[in-house]
Coordinates of C-alpha atoms in Angstrom, one line a residue:
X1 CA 0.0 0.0 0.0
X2 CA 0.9 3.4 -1.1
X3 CA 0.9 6.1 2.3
X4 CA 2.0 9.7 2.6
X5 CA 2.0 11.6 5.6
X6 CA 1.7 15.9 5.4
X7 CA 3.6 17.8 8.1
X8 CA 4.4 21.0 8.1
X9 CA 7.9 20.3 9.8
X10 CA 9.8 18.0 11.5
X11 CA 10.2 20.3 14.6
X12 CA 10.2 18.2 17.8
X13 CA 6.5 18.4 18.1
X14 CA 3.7 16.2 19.0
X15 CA 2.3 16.2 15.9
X16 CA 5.3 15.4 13.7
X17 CA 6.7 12.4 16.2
X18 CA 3.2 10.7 15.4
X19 CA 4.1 11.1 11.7
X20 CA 7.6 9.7 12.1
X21 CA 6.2 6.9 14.2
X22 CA 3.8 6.0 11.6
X23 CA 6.4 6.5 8.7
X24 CA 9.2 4.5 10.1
X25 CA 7.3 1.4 11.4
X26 CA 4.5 1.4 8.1
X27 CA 7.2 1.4 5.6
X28 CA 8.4 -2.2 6.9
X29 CA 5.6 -3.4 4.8
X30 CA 4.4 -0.3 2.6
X31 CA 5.3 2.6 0.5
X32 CA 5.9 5.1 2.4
X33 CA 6.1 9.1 2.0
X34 CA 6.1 12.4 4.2
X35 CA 5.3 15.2 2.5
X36 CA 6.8 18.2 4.4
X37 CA 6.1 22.2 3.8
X38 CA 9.6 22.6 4.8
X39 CA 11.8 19.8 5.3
X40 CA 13.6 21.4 8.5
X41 CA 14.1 20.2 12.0
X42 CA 15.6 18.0 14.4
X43 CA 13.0 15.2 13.4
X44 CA 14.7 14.6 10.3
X45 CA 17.7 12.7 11.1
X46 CA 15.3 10.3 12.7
X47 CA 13.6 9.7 9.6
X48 CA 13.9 5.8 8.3
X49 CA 16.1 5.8 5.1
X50 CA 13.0 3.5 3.1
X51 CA 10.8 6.7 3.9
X52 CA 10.6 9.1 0.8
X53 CA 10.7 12.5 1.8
X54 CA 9.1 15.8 0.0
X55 CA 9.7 18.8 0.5
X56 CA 7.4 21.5 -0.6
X57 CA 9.5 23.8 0.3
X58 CA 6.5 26.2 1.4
X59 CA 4.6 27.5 4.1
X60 CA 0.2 27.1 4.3
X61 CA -0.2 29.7 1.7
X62 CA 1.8 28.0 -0.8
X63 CA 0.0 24.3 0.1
X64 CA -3.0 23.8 -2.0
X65 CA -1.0 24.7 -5.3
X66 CA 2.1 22.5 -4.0
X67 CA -0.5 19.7 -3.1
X68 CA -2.1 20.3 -6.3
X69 CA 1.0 19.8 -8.4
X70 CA 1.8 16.4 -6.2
X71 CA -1.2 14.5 -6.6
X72 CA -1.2 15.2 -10.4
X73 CA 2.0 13.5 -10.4
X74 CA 1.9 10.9 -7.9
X75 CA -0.7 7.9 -6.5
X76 CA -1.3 7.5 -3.6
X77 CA -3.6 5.4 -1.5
X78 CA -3.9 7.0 1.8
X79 CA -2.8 10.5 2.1
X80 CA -2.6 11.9 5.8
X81 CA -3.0 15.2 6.7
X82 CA -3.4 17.5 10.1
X83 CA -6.3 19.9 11.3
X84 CA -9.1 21.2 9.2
X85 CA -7.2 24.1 7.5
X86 CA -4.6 21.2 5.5
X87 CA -7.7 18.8 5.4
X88 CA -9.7 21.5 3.0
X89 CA -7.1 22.3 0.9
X90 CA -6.4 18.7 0.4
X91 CA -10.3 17.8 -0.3
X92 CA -10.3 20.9 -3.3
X93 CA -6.8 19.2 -4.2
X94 CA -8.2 15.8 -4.8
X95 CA -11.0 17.3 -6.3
X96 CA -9.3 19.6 -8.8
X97 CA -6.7 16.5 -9.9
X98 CA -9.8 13.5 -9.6
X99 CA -7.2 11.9 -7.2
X100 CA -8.5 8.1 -5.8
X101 CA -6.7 9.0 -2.8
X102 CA -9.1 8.2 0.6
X103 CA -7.7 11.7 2.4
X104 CA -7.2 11.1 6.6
X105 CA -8.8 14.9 7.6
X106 CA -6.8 13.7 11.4
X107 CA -7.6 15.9 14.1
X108 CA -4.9 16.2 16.9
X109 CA -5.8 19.4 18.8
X110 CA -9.1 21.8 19.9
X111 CA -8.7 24.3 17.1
X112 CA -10.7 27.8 17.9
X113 CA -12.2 29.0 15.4
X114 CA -15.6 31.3 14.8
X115 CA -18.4 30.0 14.9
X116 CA -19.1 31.2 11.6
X117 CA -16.3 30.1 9.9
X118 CA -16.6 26.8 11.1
X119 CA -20.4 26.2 9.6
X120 CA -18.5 26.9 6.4
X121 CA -14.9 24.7 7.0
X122 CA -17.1 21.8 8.5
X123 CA -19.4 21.4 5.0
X124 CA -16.5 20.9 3.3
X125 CA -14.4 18.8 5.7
X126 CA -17.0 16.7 6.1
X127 CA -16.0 15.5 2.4
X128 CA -13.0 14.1 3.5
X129 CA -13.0 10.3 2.7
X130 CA -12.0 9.5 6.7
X131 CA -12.0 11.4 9.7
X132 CA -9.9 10.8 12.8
X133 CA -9.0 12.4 16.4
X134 CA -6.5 11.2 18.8
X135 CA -9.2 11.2 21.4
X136 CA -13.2 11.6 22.3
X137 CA -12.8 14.4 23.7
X138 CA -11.6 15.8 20.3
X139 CA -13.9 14.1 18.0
X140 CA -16.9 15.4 20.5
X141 CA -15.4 18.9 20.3
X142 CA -14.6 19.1 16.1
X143 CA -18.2 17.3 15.5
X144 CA -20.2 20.0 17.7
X145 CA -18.1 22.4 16.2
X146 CA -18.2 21.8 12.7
X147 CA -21.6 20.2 12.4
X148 CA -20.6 16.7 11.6
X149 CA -21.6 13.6 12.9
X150 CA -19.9 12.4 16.4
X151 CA -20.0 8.5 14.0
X152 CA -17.7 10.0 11.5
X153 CA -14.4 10.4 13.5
X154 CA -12.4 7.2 14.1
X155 CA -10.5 7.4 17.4
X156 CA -6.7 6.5 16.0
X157 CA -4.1 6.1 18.9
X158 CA -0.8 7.7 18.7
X159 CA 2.4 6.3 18.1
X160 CA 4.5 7.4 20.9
X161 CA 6.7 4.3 22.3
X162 CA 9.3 2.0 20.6
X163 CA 9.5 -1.2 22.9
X164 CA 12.1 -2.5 21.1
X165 CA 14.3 0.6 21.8
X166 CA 16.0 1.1 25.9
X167 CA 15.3 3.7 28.1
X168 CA 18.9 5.1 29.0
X169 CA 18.3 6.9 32.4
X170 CA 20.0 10.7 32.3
X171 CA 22.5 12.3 34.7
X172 CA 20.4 14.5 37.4
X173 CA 21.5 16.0 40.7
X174 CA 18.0 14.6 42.6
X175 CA 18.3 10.8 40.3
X176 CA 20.0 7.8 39.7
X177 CA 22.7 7.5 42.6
X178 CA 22.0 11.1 43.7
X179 CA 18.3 10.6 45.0
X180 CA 17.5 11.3 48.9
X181 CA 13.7 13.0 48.1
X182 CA 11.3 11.5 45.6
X183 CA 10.7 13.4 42.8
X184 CA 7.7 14.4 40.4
X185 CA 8.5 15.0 37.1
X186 CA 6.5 17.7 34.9
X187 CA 6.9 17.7 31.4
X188 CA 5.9 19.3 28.1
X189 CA 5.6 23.2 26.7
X190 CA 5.4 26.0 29.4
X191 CA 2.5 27.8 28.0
X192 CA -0.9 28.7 29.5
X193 CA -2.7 26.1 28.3
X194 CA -0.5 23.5 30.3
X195 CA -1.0 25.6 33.7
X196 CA 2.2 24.5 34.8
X197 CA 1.7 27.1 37.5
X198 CA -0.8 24.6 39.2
X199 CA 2.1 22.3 39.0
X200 CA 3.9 24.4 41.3
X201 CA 1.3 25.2 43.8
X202 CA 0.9 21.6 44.0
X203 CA 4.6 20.9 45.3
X204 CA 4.2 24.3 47.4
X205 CA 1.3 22.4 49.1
X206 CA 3.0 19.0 49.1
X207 CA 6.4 20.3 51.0
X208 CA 4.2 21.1 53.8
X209 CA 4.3 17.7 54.7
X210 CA 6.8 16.1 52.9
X211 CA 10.2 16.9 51.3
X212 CA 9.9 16.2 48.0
X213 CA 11.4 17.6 44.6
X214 CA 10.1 18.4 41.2
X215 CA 12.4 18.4 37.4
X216 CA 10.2 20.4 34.9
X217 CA 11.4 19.3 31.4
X218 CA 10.4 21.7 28.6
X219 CA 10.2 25.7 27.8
X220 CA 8.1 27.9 26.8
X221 CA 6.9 31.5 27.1
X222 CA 5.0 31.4 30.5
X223 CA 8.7 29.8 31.9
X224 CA 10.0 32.8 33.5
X225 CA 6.9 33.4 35.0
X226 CA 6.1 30.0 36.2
X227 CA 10.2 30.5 38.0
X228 CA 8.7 33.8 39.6
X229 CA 5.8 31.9 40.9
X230 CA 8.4 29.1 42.5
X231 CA 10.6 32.1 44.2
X232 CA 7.2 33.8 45.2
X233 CA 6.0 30.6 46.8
X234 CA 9.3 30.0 48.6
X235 CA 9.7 26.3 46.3
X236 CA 12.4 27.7 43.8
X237 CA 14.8 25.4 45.6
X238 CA 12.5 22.5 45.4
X239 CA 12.2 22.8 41.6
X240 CA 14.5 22.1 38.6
X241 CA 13.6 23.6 35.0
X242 CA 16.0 21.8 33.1
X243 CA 14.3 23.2 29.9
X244 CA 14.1 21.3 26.6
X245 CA 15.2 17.6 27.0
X246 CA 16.2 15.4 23.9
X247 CA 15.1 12.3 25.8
X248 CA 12.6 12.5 29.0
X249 CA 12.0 8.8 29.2
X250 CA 16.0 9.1 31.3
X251 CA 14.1 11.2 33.5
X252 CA 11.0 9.8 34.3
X253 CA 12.8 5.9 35.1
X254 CA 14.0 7.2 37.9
X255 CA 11.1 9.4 39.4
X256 CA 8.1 9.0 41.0
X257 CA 5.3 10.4 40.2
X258 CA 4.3 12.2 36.6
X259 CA 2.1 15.4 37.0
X260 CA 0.5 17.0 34.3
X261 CA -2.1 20.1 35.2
X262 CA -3.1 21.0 31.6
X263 CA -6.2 23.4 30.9
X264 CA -6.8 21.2 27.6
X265 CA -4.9 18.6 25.7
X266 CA -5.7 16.2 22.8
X267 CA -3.8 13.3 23.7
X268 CA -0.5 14.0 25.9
X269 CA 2.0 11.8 24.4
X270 CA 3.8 12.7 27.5
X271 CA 1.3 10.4 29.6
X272 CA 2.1 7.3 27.6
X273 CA 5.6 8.0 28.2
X274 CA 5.3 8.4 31.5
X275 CA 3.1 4.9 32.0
X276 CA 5.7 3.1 29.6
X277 CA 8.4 4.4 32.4
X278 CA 6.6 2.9 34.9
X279 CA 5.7 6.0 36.2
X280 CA 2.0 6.8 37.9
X281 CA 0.1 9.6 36.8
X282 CA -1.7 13.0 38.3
X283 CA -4.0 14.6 35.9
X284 CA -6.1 17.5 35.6
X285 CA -9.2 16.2 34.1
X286 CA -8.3 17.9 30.2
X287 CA -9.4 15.9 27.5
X288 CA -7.2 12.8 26.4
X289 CA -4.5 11.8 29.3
X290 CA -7.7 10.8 31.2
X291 CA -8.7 8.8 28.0
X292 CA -5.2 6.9 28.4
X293 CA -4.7 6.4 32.2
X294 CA -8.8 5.2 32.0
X295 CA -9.8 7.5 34.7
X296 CA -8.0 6.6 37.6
X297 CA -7.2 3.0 36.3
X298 CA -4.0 4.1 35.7
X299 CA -3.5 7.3 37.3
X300 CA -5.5 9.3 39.8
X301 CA -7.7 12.2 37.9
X302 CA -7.8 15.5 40.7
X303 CA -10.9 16.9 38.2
X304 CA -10.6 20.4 35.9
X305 CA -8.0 22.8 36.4
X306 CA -10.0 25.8 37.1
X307 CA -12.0 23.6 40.4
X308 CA -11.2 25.4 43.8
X309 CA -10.0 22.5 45.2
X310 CA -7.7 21.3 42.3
X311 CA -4.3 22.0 44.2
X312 CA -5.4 20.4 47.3
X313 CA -6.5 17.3 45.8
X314 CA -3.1 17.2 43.4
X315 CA -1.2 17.3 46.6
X316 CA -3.1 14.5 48.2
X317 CA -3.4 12.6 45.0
X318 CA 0.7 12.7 45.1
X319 CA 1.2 12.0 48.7
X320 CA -1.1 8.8 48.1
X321 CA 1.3 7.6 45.6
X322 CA 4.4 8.5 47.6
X323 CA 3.2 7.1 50.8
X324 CA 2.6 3.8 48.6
X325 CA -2.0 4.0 49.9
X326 CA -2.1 3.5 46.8
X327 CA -0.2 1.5 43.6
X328 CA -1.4 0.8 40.0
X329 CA -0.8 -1.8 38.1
X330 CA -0.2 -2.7 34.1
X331 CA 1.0 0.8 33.4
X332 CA 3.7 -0.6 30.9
X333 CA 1.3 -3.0 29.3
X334 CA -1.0 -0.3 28.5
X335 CA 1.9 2.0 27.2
X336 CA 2.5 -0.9 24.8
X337 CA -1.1 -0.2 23.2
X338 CA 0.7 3.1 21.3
X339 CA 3.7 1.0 20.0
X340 CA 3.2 1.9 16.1
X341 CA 3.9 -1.6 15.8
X342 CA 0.1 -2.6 17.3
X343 CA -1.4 0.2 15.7
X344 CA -1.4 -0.7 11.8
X345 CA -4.8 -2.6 11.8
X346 CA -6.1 0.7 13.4
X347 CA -5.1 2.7 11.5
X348 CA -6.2 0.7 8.1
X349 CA -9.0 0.3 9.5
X350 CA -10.9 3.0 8.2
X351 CA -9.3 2.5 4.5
X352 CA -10.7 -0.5 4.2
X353 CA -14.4 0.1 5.2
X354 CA -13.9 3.6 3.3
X355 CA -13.1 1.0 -0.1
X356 CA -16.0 -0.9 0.9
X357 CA -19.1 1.4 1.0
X358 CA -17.7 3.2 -2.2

């Protein structure tokens, strides 16, 4: 089978290490291509040498004509592309060139848009041959939102793990040989939507009764202000921002508990991470990590961000863990579940019942 893949970059970003996890296990047994609107990034020496890349060599206003262009010249049987913006241009593409491509319109985030605007995106998306999200909460949200049916969105898993490949634990003053406290690692962007300031009222509430540390792994534009909340708080000792991390898997083996305190997120490849390291979770209640640990199956959920009692419930939800009141168990076995190596009859899936009722 013939696949391509659109991303817009190969910057280290959720979205384009689902693509390269797709690309590099499908093309074991497929053709496979990602098509790239600029070919740039630290994702691209990761790329599999059997995976054709593209480069369009353009930004979004230059897509539809580059898209165009390519499907005039090239078959293709599934072509995958992100959020609703790429997904209309592709649908006019196909159009335009009579394409027998079944288009992927895959949703991976909660896109604002106005209301207005959407009426008008959603009749058209809603030609797309297949539509997926990465979790209910997203297909709920993009079917309300564009006026499409909640039946139409397949709920495709994301490729975040590689079993095959070992977790090498990282050098850190508070792990490995160096541990006296536990620790709680955060991890992701430091924007607003990820509240990491809850984070840190959290371990402001926790050190009241325990001594405990906390390694935030990312950046981000709300960092220095999420460090002026830790000194304002009196925790800025407690609390490592170690910033962007090539591999936060070495971190999280050696922790002990992961914390996540987003407003909203799609999926949280972060989470699976976390569980394939072993690692319990603490959520906020935002949309797909609760999805993956199964409410508190896996994890414990402390409920919305913006609940009065969010902070206080994160703390005891972590002091639980720590204090061992409470353990969870097949956290690895579910990580496993997002191995792109399980995920291939998922993701055909749709394909195949696409051929069938056409």
């Amino acid at each position: 089978m013939r696949i391509a893949f659109y991303t817009p970059t190969l910057a280290m970003g959720g979205y384009e290490k689902v693509v390269l996890g797709y690309a590099n296990e499908f093309v074991k047994k497929h053709q496979v291509t990602i098509i790239c609107g600029k070919a740039e990034g630290p994702l691209a020496n990761d790329i599999a040498r059997e995976v054709k890349v593209v480069d369009f060599k353009c930004r979004m206003r230059g897509y539809l004509k580059k898209m165009t262009a390519w499907l005039k010249e090239n078959t293709v049987d599934i072509l995958y592309v992100p959020f609703t913006t790429f997904t209309l241009m592709t649908i006019l593409a196909k159009k335009w060139t009579r394409s027998t491509c079944v288009i992927y319109g895959a949703q991976h985030g909660f896109e604002k848009r106005h209301v207005i605007i959407d009426r008008i995106i959603g009749r058209i998306v809603n030609k797309a041959d297949v539509l997926t999200a990465v979790c209910n909460a997203v297909a709920d949200y993009e079917a309300e939102r564009l006026f499409i049916e909640r039946n139409r969105y397949y709920i495709l898993d994301n490729p975040v793990i590689d079993s095959q490949k070992r977790i090498v634990p990282c050098e850190h003053k508070w792990l490995g040989g160096n541990k006296t406290y536990p620790v709680i690692i955060v991890s992701g962007r430091i924007a607003e939507d990820k509240r990491n300031d809850i984070a840190v009222r959290i371990l402001a509430e926790i050190i009241k009764k325990k001594d405990v540390r906390m390694i935030v792994l990312g950046d981000g534009p709300e960092k220095n202000k999420v460090e002026q909340l830790s000194d304002k708080l009196g925790v800025r000792a407690k609390v490592d921002f170690s910033g962007y991390v090539q591999n936060p898997k070495g971190y999280m083996i050696n922790a002990d508990v992961f914390l996540h305190t987003a407003r909203l997120e799609a999926f949280g490849n972060v989470i699976v991470e976390a569980l394939h390291c072993n690692l319990p979770i603490v959520s906020t209640d935002c949309g797909g990590p609760i999805d993956i640990i199964e409410g508190d199956k896996y994890g414990i959920n402390i409920g919305a961000w913006n609940e009065e009692d969010v902070v206080e419930r994160g703390a005891e939800a972590i002091l639980k863990i720590l204090n061992r009141e409470v353990r969870f168990e097949g956290m690895q076995k579910k990580a496993a579940k997002y191995d792109a190596k399980y995920l291939e009859e998922q993701f055909l899936e749709p394909y195949y019942e696409c051929i069938k009722k056409n």
